[in-house]
mmCIF file of C-alpha atoms in Angstrom:
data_model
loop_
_atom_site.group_PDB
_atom_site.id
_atom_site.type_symbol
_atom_site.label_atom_id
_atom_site.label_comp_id
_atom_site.label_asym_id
_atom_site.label_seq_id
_atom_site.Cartn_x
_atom_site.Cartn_y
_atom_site.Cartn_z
ATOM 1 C CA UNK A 1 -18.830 -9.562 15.997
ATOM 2 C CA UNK A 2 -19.222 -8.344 19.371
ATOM 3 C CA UNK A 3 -17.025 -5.541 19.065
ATOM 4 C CA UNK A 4 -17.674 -4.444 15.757
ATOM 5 C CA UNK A 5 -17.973 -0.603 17.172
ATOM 6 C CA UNK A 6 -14.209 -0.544 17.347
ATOM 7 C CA UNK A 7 -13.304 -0.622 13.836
ATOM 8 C CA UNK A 8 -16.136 1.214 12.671
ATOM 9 C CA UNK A 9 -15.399 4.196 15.422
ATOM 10 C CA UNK A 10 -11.257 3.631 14.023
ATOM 11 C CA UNK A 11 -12.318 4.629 10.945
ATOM 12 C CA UNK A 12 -13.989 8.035 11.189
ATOM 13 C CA UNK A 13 -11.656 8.595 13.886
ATOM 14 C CA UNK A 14 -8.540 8.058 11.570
ATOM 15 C CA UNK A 15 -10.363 10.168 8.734
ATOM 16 C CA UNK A 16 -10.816 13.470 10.704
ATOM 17 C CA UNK A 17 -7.665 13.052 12.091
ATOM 18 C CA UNK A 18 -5.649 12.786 9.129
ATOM 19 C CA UNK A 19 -7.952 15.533 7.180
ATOM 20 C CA UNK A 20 -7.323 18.269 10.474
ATOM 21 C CA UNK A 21 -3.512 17.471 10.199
ATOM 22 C CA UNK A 22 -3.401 17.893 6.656
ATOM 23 C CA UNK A 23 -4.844 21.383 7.058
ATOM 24 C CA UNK A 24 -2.694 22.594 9.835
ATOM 25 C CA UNK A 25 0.291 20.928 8.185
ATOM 26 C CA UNK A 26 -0.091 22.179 4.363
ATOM 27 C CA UNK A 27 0.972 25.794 4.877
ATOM 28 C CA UNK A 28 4.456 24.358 5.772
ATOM 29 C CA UNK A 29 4.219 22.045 3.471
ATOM 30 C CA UNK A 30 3.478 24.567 0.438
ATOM 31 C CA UNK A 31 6.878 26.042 1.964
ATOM 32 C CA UNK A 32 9.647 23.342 2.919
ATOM 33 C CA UNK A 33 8.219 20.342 1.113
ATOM 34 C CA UNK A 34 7.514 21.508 -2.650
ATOM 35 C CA UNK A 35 7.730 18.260 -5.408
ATOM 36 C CA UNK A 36 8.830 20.087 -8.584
ATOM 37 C CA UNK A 37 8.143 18.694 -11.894
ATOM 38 C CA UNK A 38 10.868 16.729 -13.650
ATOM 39 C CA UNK A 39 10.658 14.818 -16.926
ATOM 40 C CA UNK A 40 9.416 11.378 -14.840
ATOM 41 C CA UNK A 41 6.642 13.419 -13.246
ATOM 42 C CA UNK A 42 3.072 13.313 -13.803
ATOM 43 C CA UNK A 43 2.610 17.068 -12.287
ATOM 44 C CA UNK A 44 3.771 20.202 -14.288
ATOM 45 C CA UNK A 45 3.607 22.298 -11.524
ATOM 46 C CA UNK A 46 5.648 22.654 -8.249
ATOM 47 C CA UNK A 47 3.356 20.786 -5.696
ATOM 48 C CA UNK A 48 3.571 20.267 -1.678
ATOM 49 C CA UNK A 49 3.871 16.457 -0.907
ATOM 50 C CA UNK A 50 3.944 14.912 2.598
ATOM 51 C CA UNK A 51 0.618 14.550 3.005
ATOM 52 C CA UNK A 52 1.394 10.870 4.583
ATOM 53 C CA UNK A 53 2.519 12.563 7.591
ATOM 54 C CA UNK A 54 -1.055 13.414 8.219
ATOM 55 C CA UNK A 55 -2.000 9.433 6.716
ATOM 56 C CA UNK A 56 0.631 7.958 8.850
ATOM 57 C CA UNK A 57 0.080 9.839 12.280
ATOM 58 C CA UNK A 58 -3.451 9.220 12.150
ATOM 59 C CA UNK A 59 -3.042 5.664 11.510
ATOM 60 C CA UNK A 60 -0.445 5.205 14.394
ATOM 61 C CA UNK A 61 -2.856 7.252 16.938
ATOM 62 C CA UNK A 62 -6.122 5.613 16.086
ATOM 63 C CA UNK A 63 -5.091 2.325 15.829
ATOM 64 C CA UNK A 64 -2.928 2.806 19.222
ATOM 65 C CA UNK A 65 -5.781 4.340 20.935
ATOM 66 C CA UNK A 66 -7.751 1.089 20.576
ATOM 67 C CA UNK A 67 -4.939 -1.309 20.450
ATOM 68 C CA UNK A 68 -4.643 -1.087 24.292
ATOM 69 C CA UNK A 69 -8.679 -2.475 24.615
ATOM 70 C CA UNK A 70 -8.562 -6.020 26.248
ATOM 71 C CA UNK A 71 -10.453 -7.539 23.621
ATOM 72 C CA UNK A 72 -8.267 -6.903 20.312
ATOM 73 C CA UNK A 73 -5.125 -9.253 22.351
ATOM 74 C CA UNK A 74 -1.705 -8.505 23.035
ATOM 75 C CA UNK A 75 -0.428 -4.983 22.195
ATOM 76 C CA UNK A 76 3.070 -5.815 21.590
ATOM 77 C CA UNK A 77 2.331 -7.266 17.856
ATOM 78 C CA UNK A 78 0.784 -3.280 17.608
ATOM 79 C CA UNK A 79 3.898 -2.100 19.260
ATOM 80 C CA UNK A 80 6.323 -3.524 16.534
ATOM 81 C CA UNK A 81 4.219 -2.825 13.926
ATOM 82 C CA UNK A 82 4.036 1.049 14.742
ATOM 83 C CA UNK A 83 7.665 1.358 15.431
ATOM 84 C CA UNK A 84 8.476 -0.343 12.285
ATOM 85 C CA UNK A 85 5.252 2.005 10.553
ATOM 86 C CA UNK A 86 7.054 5.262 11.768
ATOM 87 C CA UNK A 87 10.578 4.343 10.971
ATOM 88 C CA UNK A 88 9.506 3.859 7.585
ATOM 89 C CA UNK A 89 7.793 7.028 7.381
ATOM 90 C CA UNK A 90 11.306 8.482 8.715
ATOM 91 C CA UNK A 91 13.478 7.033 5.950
ATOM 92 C CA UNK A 92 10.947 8.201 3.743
ATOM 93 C CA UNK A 93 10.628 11.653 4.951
ATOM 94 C CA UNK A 94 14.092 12.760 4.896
ATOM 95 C CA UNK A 95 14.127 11.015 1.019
ATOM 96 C CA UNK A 96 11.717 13.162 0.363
ATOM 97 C CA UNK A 97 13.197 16.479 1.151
ATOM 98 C CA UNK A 98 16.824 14.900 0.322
ATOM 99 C CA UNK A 99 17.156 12.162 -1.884
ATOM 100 C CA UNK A 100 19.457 9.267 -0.153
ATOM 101 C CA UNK A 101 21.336 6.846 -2.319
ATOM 102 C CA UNK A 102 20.055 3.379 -3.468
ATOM 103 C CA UNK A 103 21.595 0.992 -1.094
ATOM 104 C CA UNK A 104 21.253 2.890 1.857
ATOM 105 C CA UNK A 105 17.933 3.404 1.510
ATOM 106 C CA UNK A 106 17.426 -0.098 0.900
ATOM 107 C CA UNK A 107 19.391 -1.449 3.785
ATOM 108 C CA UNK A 108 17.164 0.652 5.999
ATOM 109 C CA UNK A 109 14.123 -1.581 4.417
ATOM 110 C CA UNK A 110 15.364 -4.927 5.006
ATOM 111 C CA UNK A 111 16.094 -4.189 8.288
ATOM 112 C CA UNK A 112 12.641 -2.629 9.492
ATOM 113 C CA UNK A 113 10.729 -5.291 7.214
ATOM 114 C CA UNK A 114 12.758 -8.237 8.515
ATOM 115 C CA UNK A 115 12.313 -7.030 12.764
ATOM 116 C CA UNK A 116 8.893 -6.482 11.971
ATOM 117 C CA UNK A 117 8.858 -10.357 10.052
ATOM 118 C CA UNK A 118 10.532 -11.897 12.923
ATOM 119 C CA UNK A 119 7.861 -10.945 15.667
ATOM 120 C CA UNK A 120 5.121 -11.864 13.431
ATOM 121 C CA UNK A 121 2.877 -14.763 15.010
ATOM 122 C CA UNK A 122 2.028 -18.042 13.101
ATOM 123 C CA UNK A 123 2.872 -19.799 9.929
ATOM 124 C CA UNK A 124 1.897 -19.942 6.342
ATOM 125 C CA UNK A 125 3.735 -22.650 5.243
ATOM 126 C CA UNK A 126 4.701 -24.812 8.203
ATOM 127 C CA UNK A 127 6.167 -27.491 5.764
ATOM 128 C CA UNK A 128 9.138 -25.305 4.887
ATOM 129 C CA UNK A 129 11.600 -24.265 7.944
ATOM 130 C CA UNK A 130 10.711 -21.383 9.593
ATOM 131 C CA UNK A 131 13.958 -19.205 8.758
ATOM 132 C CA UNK A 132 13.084 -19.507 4.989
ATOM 133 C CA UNK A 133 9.313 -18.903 5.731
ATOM 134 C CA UNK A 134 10.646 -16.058 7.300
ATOM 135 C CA UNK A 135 13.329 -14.761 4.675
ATOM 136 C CA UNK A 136 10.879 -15.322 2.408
ATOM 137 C CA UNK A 137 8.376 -13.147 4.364
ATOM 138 C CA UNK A 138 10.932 -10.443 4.294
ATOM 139 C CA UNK A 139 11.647 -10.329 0.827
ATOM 140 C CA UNK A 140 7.877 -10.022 -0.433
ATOM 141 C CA UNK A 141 7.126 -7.392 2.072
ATOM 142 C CA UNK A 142 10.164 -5.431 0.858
ATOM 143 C CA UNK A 143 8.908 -5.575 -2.352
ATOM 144 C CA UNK A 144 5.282 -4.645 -1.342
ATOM 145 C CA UNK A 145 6.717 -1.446 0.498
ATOM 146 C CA UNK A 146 8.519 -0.396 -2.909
ATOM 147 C CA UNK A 147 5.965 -1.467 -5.169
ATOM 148 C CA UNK A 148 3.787 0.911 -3.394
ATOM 149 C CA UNK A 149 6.245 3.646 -3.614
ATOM 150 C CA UNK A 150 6.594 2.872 -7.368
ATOM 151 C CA UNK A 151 3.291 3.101 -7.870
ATOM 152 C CA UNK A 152 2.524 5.980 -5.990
ATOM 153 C CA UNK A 153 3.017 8.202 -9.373
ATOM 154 C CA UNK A 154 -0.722 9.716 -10.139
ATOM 155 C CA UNK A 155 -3.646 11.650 -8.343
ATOM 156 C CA UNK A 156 -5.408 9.479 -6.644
ATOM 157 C CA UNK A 157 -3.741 6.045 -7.668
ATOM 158 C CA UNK A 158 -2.637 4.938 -4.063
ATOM 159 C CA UNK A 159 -6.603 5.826 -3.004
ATOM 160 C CA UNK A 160 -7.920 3.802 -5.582
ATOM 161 C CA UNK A 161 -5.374 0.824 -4.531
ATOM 162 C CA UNK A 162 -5.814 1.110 -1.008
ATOM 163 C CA UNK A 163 -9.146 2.356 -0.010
ATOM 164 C CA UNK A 164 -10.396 -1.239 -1.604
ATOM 165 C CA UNK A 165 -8.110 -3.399 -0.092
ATOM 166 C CA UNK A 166 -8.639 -1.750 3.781
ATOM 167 C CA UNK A 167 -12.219 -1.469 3.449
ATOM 168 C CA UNK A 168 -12.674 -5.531 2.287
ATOM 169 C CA UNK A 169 -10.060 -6.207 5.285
ATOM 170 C CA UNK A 170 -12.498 -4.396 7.527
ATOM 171 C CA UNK A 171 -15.555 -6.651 6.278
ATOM 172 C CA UNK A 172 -13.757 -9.778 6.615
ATOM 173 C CA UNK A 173 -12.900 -8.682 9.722
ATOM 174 C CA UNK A 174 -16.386 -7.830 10.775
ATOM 175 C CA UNK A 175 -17.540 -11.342 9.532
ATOM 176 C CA UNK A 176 -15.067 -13.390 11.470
ATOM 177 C CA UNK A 177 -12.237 -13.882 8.772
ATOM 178 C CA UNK A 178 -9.720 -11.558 10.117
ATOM 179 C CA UNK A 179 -8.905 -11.179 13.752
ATOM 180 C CA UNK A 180 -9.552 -7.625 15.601
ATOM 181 C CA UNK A 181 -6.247 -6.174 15.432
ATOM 182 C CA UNK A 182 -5.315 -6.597 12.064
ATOM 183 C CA UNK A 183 -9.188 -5.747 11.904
ATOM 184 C CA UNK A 184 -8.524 -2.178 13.827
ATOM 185 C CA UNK A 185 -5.495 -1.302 11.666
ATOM 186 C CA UNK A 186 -7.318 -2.010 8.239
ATOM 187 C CA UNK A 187 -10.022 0.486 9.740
ATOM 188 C CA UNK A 188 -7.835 3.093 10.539
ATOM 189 C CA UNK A 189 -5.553 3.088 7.412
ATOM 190 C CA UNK A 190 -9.300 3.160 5.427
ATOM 191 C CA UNK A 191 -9.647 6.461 7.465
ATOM 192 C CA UNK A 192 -6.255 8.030 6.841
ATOM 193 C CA UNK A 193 -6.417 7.149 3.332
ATOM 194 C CA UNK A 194 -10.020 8.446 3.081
ATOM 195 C CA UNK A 195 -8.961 11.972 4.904
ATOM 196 C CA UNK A 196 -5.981 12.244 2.634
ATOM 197 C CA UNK A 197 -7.902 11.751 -0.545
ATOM 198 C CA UNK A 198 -9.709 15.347 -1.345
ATOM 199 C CA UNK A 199 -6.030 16.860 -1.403
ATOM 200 C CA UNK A 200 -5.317 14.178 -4.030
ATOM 201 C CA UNK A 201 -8.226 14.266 -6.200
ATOM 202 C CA UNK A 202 -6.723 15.250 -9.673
ATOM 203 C CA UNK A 203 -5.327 18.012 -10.264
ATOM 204 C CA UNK A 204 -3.253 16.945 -6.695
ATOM 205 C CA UNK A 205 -3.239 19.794 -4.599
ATOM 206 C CA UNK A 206 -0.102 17.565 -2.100
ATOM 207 C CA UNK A 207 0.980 14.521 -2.773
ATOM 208 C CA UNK A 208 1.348 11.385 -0.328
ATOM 209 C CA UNK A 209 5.148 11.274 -0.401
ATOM 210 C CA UNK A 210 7.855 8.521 0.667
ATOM 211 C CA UNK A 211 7.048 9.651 4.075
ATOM 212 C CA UNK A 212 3.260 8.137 3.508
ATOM 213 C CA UNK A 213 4.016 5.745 0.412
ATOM 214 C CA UNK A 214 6.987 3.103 2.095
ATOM 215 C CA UNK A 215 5.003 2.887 5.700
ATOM 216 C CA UNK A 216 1.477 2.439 3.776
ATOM 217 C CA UNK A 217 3.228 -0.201 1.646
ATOM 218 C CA UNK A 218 4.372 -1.941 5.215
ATOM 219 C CA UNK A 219 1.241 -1.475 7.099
ATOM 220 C CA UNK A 220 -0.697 -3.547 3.806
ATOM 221 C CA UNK A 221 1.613 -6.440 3.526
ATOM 222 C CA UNK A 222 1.507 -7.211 7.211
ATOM 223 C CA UNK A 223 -2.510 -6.864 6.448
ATOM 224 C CA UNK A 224 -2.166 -8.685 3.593
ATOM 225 C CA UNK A 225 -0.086 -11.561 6.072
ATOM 226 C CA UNK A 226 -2.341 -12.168 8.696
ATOM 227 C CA UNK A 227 -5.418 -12.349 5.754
ATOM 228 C CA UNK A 228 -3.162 -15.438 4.120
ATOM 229 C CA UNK A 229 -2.360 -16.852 7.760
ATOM 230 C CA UNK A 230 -6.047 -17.623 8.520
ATOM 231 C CA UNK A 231 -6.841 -19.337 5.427
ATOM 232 C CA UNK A 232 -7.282 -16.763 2.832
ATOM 233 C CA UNK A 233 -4.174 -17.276 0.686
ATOM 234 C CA UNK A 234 -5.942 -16.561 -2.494
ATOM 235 C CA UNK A 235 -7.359 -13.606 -1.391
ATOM 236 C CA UNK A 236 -4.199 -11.851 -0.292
ATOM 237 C CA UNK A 237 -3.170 -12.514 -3.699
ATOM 238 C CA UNK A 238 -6.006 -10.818 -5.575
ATOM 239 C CA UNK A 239 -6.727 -7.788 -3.138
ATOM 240 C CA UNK A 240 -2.995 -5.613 -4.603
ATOM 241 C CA UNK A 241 -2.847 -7.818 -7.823
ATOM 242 C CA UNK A 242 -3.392 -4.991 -9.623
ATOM 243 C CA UNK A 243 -0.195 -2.980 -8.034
ATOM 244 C CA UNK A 244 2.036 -6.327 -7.868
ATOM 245 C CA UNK A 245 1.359 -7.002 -11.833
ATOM 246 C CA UNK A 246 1.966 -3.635 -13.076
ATOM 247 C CA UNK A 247 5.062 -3.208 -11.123
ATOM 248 C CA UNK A 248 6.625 -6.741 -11.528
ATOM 249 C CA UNK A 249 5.915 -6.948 -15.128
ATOM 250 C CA UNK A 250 7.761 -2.970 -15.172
ATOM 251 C CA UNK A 251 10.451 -4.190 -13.133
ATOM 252 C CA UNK A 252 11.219 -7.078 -15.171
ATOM 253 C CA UNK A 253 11.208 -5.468 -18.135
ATOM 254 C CA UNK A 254 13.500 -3.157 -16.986
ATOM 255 C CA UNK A 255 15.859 -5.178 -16.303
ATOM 256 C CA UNK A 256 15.344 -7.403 -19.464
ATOM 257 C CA UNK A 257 16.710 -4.022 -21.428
ATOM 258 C CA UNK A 258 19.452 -3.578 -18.436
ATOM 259 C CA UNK A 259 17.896 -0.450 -17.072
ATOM 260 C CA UNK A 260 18.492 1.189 -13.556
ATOM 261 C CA UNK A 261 15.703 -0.429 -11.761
ATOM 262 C CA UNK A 262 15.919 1.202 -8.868
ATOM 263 C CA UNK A 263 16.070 4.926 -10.872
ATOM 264 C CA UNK A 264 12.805 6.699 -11.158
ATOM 265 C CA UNK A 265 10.931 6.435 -14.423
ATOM 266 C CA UNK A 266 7.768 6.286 -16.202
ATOM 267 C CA UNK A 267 7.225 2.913 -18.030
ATOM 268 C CA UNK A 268 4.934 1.708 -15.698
ATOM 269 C CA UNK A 269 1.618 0.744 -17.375
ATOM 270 C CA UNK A 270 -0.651 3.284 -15.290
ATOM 271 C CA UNK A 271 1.871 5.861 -16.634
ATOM 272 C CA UNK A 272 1.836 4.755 -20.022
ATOM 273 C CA UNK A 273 -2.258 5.049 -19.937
ATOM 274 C CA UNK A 274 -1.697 9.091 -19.575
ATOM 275 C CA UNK A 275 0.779 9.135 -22.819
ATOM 276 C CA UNK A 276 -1.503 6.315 -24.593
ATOM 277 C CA UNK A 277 -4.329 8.994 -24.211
ATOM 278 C CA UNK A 278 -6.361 7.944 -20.692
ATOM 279 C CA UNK A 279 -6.999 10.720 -18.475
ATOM 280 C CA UNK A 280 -5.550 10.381 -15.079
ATOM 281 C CA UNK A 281 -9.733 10.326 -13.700
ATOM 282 C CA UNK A 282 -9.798 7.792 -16.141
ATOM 283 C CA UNK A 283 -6.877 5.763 -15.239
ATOM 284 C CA UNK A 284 -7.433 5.727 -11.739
ATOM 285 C CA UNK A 285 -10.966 4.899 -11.890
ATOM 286 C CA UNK A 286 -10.574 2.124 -13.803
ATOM 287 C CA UNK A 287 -7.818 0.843 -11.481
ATOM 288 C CA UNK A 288 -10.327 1.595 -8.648
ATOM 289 C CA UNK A 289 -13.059 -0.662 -10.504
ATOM 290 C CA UNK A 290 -10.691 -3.083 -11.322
ATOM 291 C CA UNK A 291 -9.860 -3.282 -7.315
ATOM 292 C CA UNK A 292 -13.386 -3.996 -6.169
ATOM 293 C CA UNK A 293 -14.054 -6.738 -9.003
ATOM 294 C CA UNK A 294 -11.225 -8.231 -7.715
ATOM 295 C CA UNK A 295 -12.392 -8.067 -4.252
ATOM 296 C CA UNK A 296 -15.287 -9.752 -4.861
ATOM 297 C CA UNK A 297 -13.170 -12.397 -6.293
ATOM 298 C CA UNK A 298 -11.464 -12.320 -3.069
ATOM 299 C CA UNK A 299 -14.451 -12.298 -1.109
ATOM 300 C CA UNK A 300 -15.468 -15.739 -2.819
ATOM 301 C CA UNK A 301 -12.516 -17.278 -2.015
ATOM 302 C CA UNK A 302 -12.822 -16.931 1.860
ATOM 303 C CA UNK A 303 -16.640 -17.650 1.694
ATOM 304 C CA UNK A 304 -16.017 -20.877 -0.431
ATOM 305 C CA UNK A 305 -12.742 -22.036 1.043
ATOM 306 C CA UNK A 306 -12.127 -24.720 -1.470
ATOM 307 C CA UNK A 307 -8.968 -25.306 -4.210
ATOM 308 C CA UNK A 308 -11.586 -24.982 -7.182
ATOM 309 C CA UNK A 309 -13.120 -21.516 -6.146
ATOM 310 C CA UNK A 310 -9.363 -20.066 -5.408
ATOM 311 C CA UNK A 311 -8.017 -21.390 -8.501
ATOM 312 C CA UNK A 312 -10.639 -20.127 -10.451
ATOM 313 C CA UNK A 313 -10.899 -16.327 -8.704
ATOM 314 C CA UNK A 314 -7.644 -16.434 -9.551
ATOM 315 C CA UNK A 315 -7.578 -17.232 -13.095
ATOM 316 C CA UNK A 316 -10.987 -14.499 -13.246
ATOM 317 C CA UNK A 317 -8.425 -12.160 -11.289
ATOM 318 C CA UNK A 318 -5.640 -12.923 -13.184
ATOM 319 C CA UNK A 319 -7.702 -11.735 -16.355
ATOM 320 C CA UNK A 320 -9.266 -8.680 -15.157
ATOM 321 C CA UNK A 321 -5.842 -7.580 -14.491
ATOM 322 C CA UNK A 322 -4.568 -8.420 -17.838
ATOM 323 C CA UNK A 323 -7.131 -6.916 -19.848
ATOM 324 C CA UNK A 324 -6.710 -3.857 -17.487
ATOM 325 C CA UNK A 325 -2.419 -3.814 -18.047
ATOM 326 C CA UNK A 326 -3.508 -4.201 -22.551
ATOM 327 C CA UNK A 327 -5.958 -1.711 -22.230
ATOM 328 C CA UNK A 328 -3.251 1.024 -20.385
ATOM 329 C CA UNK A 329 -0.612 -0.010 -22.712
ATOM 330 C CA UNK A 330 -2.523 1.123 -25.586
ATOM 331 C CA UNK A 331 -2.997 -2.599 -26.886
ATOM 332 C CA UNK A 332 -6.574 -3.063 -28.447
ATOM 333 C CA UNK A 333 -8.291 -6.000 -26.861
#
């Protein structure tokens, strides 16, 4: 690619950046933005989080900074996707330091999910009309932004989930799969992510937060849209499939036994690992070796663009993942 330098200047670029705000940030973080334990947490002591402030601002700049360059196309897909990015991280900074009820909270997400739907460009299944493509669009991305949120419950789990996906974005973008804007924003979220991780590493010394969790959710599915719009359906399937089975098999269980699902808790099966006797090192690598198997997978599905070769990464996929899910829950394979 003839502009390769772009993404692979985003994402050093986007590292520092988010590393040098965490640092001038985490002295008032240690004071206004402490996550004390409570019986759902996976901390026992008091702990700053907001470190997607830092993730999320260095994202936004990096990926703006290049987003104006002729060659990666119009900036106003950018545009929405950054004003929809930062109202996210809004809604999920003032959660953070003041819980806001269910429905209001949630009504905020369907409408930044469904303006940022609207203005996306293309179709993924032009056989159905495009206000159901569309509603359709908006419910899974909800879901993606709260899955992430959901999941965002151990040291190091949303680096393990995320590094992976961005970085394989960034190669399919660098071999002609992806285009250069959804090419540039995978680079720069790589970066953020990889700045914020040392404060992670277990034992956490800040935590991403709502404020990084919802709009690192958003800025992934829309990733994860434009990788299924140019052919590579499969592969936007098997990139989170670790994150969308643990917390769609949680949810529905859930609800099967009539639970809150929208309350905090800690069924999920990465949490369960920690009880079941996994350390969290070892929980989150094996969710981080997990993620690159399955990359692979997705990375044969895009070079061998046939039915056969998606159907079977995603069967191989499907039983990574599974084994992975037994293995947390304590179930001897």
């Amino acid at each position: 690619m003839t502009f390769a330098w772009i993404p692979l200047l985003a994402a050093p670029l986007a590292a520092a950046l988010s590393a040098g705000l965490i640092l001038r940030l985490m002295p008032l973080l240690r004071r206004y933005a402490l996550a004390r334990p409570n019986a759902r947490s996976s901390h026992v002591v008091p702990t700053p989080q907001g470190g997607g402030i830092a993730v999320v601002t260095a994202l936004v700049t990096v990926s703006g900074l290049f987003a104006g360059a002729p060659e990666v196309g119009p900036r106003e897909a950018w545009t929405w996707l950054a004003g929809c990015t930062l109202a996210l991280a809004v809604l999920g900074a003032v959660d953070d330091l003041r819980p806001l009820p269910a429905l209001p909270r949630l009504a905020v997400q369907i409408l930044v999910v469904g303006l940022l739907v609207s203005h996306l460009d293309g179709r993924l299944v032009p056989e159905i009309p495009l206000w159901l493509e569309r509603a359709l669009a908006t419910l899974a991305g909800l879901w993606f932004v709260n899955l992430t949120n959901f999941m965002d419950g151990l040291d190091w789990m949303t680096v393990a989930e995320i590094v992976p996906v961005a970085a394989t974005l960034v190669l399919f973008g660098l071999a002609g799969i992806l285009p250069l804007l959804p090419t540039l924003v995978a680079a720069s979220l790589l970066g953020a992510m990889l700045g914020f991780a040392p404060f992670n590493r277990p034992v956490a010394g800040l935590f991403l937060g709502d404020v990084g969790s919802l709009p690192v959710g958003l800025v992934t599915a829309w990733l994860l849209w434009h990788l299924a719009a140019t052919g590579g359906f499969a592969a936007a399937l098997l990139l989170p499939l670790v994150y969308l089975a643990d917390a769609s098999l949680t949810l529905a269980a859930r609800a099967r036994r009539r639970e809150r699902v929208w309350e905090a808790h800690r069924s999920h099966f990465y949490q369960r690992a920690t009880v079941n006797g996994l350390t969290v090192r070892g929980v989150v690598g094996r969710v981080f070796l997990a993620n690159l198997a399955l990359a692979g997978l997705a990375a044969a599905s895009v070079v061998w663009p046939s039915w056969p070769v998606s159907l079977a990464a995603l069967a191989a996929g499907g039983g990574i993942v599974a084994l992975l899910l037994r293995r947390f829950a304590g179930i001897a394979s």
